[in-house]
């Protein structure tokens, strides 16, 4: 693959996006892929927007230009709307079915944002990652892993670069004991959910 694969991770502070970017980076290294990661975040410890640029393949600039994302993972619906500028007609977008409007601000409803994204993004998937994480760990803390597993199974171009087994090995490197096992279970469950969504 000569072209770089451009992956955008978006959400708000505290949702584990930085950790997710590092996990994907580790999986790329284990798969023998070149990867660059750039974190763009403000107020990340106070619920502010966080965007992580992950570029797999040879190249210099770590920042993904507008309209050049092959895949977007959004931890929250409104943040998905903010990062839609990176999408093009071929982009695959996977969005956590969660909305976190900031207090004292009037925002559009979940339905309005989702419908707008569906009309603009060719391959748009809404996935309840928090539910999967809560079922397995009792908390939403591993929703990011669920979105990664789902993303891998619905985007063949992404899976061509890193396999589920590479991510499992990266999880084993970054997490220990029961935490590693639970995260691998979430990865597997969400991967299968993506396969089911595709009818496979």
Short mmCIF file of C-alpha atoms in Angstrom, two decimals:
data_model
loop_
_atom_site.label_atom_id
_atom_site.label_comp_id
_atom_site.label_asym_id
_atom_site.label_seq_id
_atom_site.Cartn_x
_atom_site.Cartn_y
_atom_site.Cartn_z
CA UNK A 1 0.00 0.00 0.00
CA UNK A 2 1.69 3.22 -1.17
CA UNK A 3 -0.85 5.72 0.14
CA UNK A 4 -0.93 6.42 3.84
CA UNK A 5 -3.94 5.26 5.78
CA UNK A 6 -5.38 8.22 7.67
CA UNK A 7 -7.28 7.56 10.88
CA UNK A 8 -8.94 10.24 13.01
CA UNK A 9 -9.88 9.55 16.65
CA UNK A 10 -12.18 12.12 18.23
CA UNK A 11 -13.96 12.61 21.51
CA UNK A 12 -13.67 14.57 24.73
CA UNK A 13 -11.16 14.51 27.55
CA UNK A 14 -11.37 11.46 29.77
CA UNK A 15 -12.64 9.04 27.12
CA UNK A 16 -9.28 7.32 26.62
CA UNK A 17 -8.47 8.66 23.15
CA UNK A 18 -4.78 9.19 23.87
CA UNK A 19 -4.54 5.63 25.17
CA UNK A 20 -6.42 4.36 22.10
CA UNK A 21 -3.99 6.17 19.80
CA UNK A 22 -1.04 4.62 21.61
CA UNK A 23 -2.64 1.18 21.46
CA UNK A 24 -3.15 1.45 17.69
CA UNK A 25 0.42 2.72 17.34
CA UNK A 26 1.72 -0.27 19.30
CA UNK A 27 -0.34 -2.65 17.13
CA UNK A 28 1.10 -1.05 13.98
CA UNK A 29 4.64 -1.54 15.24
CA UNK A 30 3.89 -5.17 16.04
CA UNK A 31 2.49 -5.55 12.52
CA UNK A 32 5.67 -4.05 11.04
CA UNK A 33 3.98 -0.83 9.88
CA UNK A 34 5.31 2.71 10.00
CA UNK A 35 3.02 4.96 12.00
CA UNK A 36 2.90 8.58 13.18
CA UNK A 37 0.55 9.86 15.88
CA UNK A 38 -0.29 13.49 16.65
CA UNK A 39 -2.52 14.50 19.52
CA UNK A 40 -4.48 17.75 19.30
CA UNK A 41 -6.22 18.47 22.54
CA UNK A 42 -7.27 21.41 24.61
CA UNK A 43 -8.78 21.25 28.06
CA UNK A 44 -8.53 17.49 27.74
CA UNK A 45 -8.65 16.99 31.48
CA UNK A 46 -11.85 19.05 31.68
CA UNK A 47 -13.99 17.43 29.04
CA UNK A 48 -12.74 19.48 26.09
CA UNK A 49 -12.38 18.21 22.53
CA UNK A 50 -9.58 15.78 21.75
CA UNK A 51 -8.51 14.76 18.24
CA UNK A 52 -5.78 12.21 17.58
CA UNK A 53 -4.30 11.86 14.07
CA UNK A 54 -2.95 8.39 13.27
CA UNK A 55 -1.20 7.95 9.91
CA UNK A 56 -0.11 4.45 8.90
CA UNK A 57 2.53 4.21 6.18
CA UNK A 58 5.45 6.28 4.90
CA UNK A 59 5.29 10.07 5.03
CA UNK A 60 6.35 13.18 6.90
CA UNK A 61 3.43 15.32 8.08
CA UNK A 62 1.67 13.91 11.15
CA UNK A 63 -1.49 15.98 10.60
CA UNK A 64 -4.26 14.67 8.34
CA UNK A 65 -5.59 17.28 5.87
CA UNK A 66 -9.33 18.03 5.67
CA UNK A 67 -11.17 15.54 3.50
CA UNK A 68 -8.35 12.98 3.65
CA UNK A 69 -9.46 10.55 6.40
CA UNK A 70 -9.96 6.91 5.43
CA UNK A 71 -11.56 6.13 8.77
CA UNK A 72 -12.92 8.13 11.71
CA UNK A 73 -13.63 6.75 15.19
CA UNK A 74 -15.72 9.14 17.28
CA UNK A 75 -16.32 8.52 20.97
CA UNK A 76 -19.24 10.95 21.02
CA UNK A 77 -21.86 12.08 18.48
CA UNK A 78 -21.23 15.84 18.63
CA UNK A 79 -17.49 15.32 18.28
CA UNK A 80 -18.23 13.16 15.23
CA UNK A 81 -19.94 16.18 13.73
CA UNK A 82 -16.90 18.35 14.46
CA UNK A 83 -14.53 15.93 12.73
CA UNK A 84 -16.75 15.32 9.68
CA UNK A 85 -14.60 17.88 7.85
CA UNK A 86 -11.89 15.21 7.60
CA UNK A 87 -14.25 12.86 5.74
CA UNK A 88 -14.77 12.31 2.02
CA UNK A 89 -17.21 10.11 0.08
CA UNK A 90 -15.17 6.97 0.80
CA UNK A 91 -14.54 7.55 4.51
CA UNK A 92 -15.80 4.99 7.00
CA UNK A 93 -17.06 6.59 10.24
CA UNK A 94 -17.81 4.62 13.42
CA UNK A 95 -19.52 6.63 16.16
CA UNK A 96 -20.27 5.72 19.76
CA UNK A 97 -24.02 6.11 20.38
CA UNK A 98 -23.46 8.70 23.10
CA UNK A 99 -24.08 12.44 23.32
CA UNK A 100 -22.39 14.66 25.92
CA UNK A 101 -23.56 18.26 25.39
CA UNK A 102 -21.69 20.74 27.57
CA UNK A 103 -23.75 22.52 30.22
CA UNK A 104 -25.32 25.94 29.57
CA UNK A 105 -25.02 25.56 25.79
CA UNK A 106 -27.83 24.86 23.33
CA UNK A 107 -26.83 22.04 21.00
CA UNK A 108 -28.74 20.22 18.22
CA UNK A 109 -30.43 16.97 19.23
CA UNK A 110 -28.86 13.53 18.81
CA UNK A 111 -31.30 12.76 15.99
CA UNK A 112 -30.44 15.93 14.04
CA UNK A 113 -26.69 15.31 14.24
CA UNK A 114 -26.96 11.60 13.39
CA UNK A 115 -29.23 12.26 10.40
CA UNK A 116 -26.87 14.95 9.13
CA UNK A 117 -23.89 12.59 9.40
CA UNK A 118 -25.77 9.74 7.70
CA UNK A 119 -26.59 12.03 4.77
CA UNK A 120 -22.97 13.12 4.32
CA UNK A 121 -20.89 10.06 5.22
CA UNK A 122 -21.19 7.14 2.80
CA UNK A 123 -20.29 4.44 5.30
CA UNK A 124 -21.63 5.57 8.67
CA UNK A 125 -22.02 3.22 11.64
CA UNK A 126 -23.56 4.06 15.00
CA UNK A 127 -22.48 1.55 17.67
CA UNK A 128 -23.34 1.36 21.36
CA UNK A 129 -19.79 0.83 22.62
CA UNK A 130 -20.61 1.84 26.19
CA UNK A 131 -23.14 -0.97 26.47
CA UNK A 132 -20.57 -3.59 25.48
CA UNK A 133 -17.97 -2.18 27.86
CA UNK A 134 -20.48 -2.08 30.74
CA UNK A 135 -21.61 -5.65 30.10
CA UNK A 136 -18.05 -6.98 30.30
CA UNK A 137 -16.29 -4.66 32.76
CA UNK A 138 -19.15 -3.00 34.63
CA UNK A 139 -18.08 0.44 33.41
CA UNK A 140 -17.83 2.42 30.12
CA UNK A 141 -14.05 2.74 30.52
CA UNK A 142 -13.23 0.41 27.60
CA UNK A 143 -15.68 1.88 25.08
CA UNK A 144 -12.68 2.96 23.02
CA UNK A 145 -11.55 -0.66 22.63
CA UNK A 146 -15.08 -1.62 21.54
CA UNK A 147 -15.09 1.05 18.84
CA UNK A 148 -11.68 -0.14 17.64
CA UNK A 149 -12.84 -3.77 17.36
CA UNK A 150 -16.00 -2.73 15.51
CA UNK A 151 -14.01 -0.43 13.20
CA UNK A 152 -11.55 -3.13 12.25
CA UNK A 153 -14.28 -5.51 11.12
CA UNK A 154 -16.27 -2.99 9.03
CA UNK A 155 -13.28 -1.48 7.19
CA UNK A 156 -11.27 -4.05 5.15
CA UNK A 157 -8.64 -1.42 4.29
CA UNK A 158 -7.97 -0.87 8.01
CA UNK A 159 -7.87 -4.61 8.74
CA UNK A 160 -5.45 -5.11 5.86
CA UNK A 161 -2.92 -3.03 7.81
CA UNK A 162 -3.37 -4.35 11.33
CA UNK A 163 -5.07 -7.57 12.34
CA UNK A 164 -7.14 -8.29 15.41
CA UNK A 165 -4.26 -10.46 16.65
CA UNK A 166 -1.89 -7.43 16.47
CA UNK A 167 -4.29 -5.44 18.64
CA UNK A 168 -4.58 -8.31 21.11
CA UNK A 169 -0.79 -8.40 21.42
CA UNK A 170 -0.74 -4.62 21.92
CA UNK A 171 -3.37 -4.97 24.65
CA UNK A 172 -1.19 -7.58 26.36
CA UNK A 173 1.75 -5.14 26.21
CA UNK A 174 -0.19 -2.19 27.64
CA UNK A 175 -2.53 -3.85 30.13
CA UNK A 176 -1.89 -6.56 32.67
CA UNK A 177 -3.80 -9.50 34.14
CA UNK A 178 -7.57 -9.31 34.27
CA UNK A 179 -7.64 -5.89 32.60
CA UNK A 180 -5.91 -7.32 29.51
CA UNK A 181 -8.29 -10.27 29.37
CA UNK A 182 -11.40 -8.07 29.69
CA UNK A 183 -10.16 -5.69 26.99
CA UNK A 184 -9.49 -8.60 24.64
CA UNK A 185 -13.01 -9.89 25.29
CA UNK A 186 -14.43 -6.46 24.44
CA UNK A 187 -12.32 -6.36 21.28
CA UNK A 188 -13.59 -9.79 20.22
CA UNK A 189 -17.26 -9.06 21.03
CA UNK A 190 -17.26 -5.75 19.13
CA UNK A 191 -15.35 -7.24 16.20
CA UNK A 192 -18.04 -9.90 15.86
CA UNK A 193 -20.75 -7.22 16.15
CA UNK A 194 -19.19 -5.45 13.18
CA UNK A 195 -19.13 -8.69 11.21
CA UNK A 196 -22.81 -9.22 12.00
CA UNK A 197 -23.63 -5.67 10.89
CA UNK A 198 -22.02 -6.45 7.53
CA UNK A 199 -23.99 -9.67 7.33
CA UNK A 200 -20.88 -11.84 7.59
#
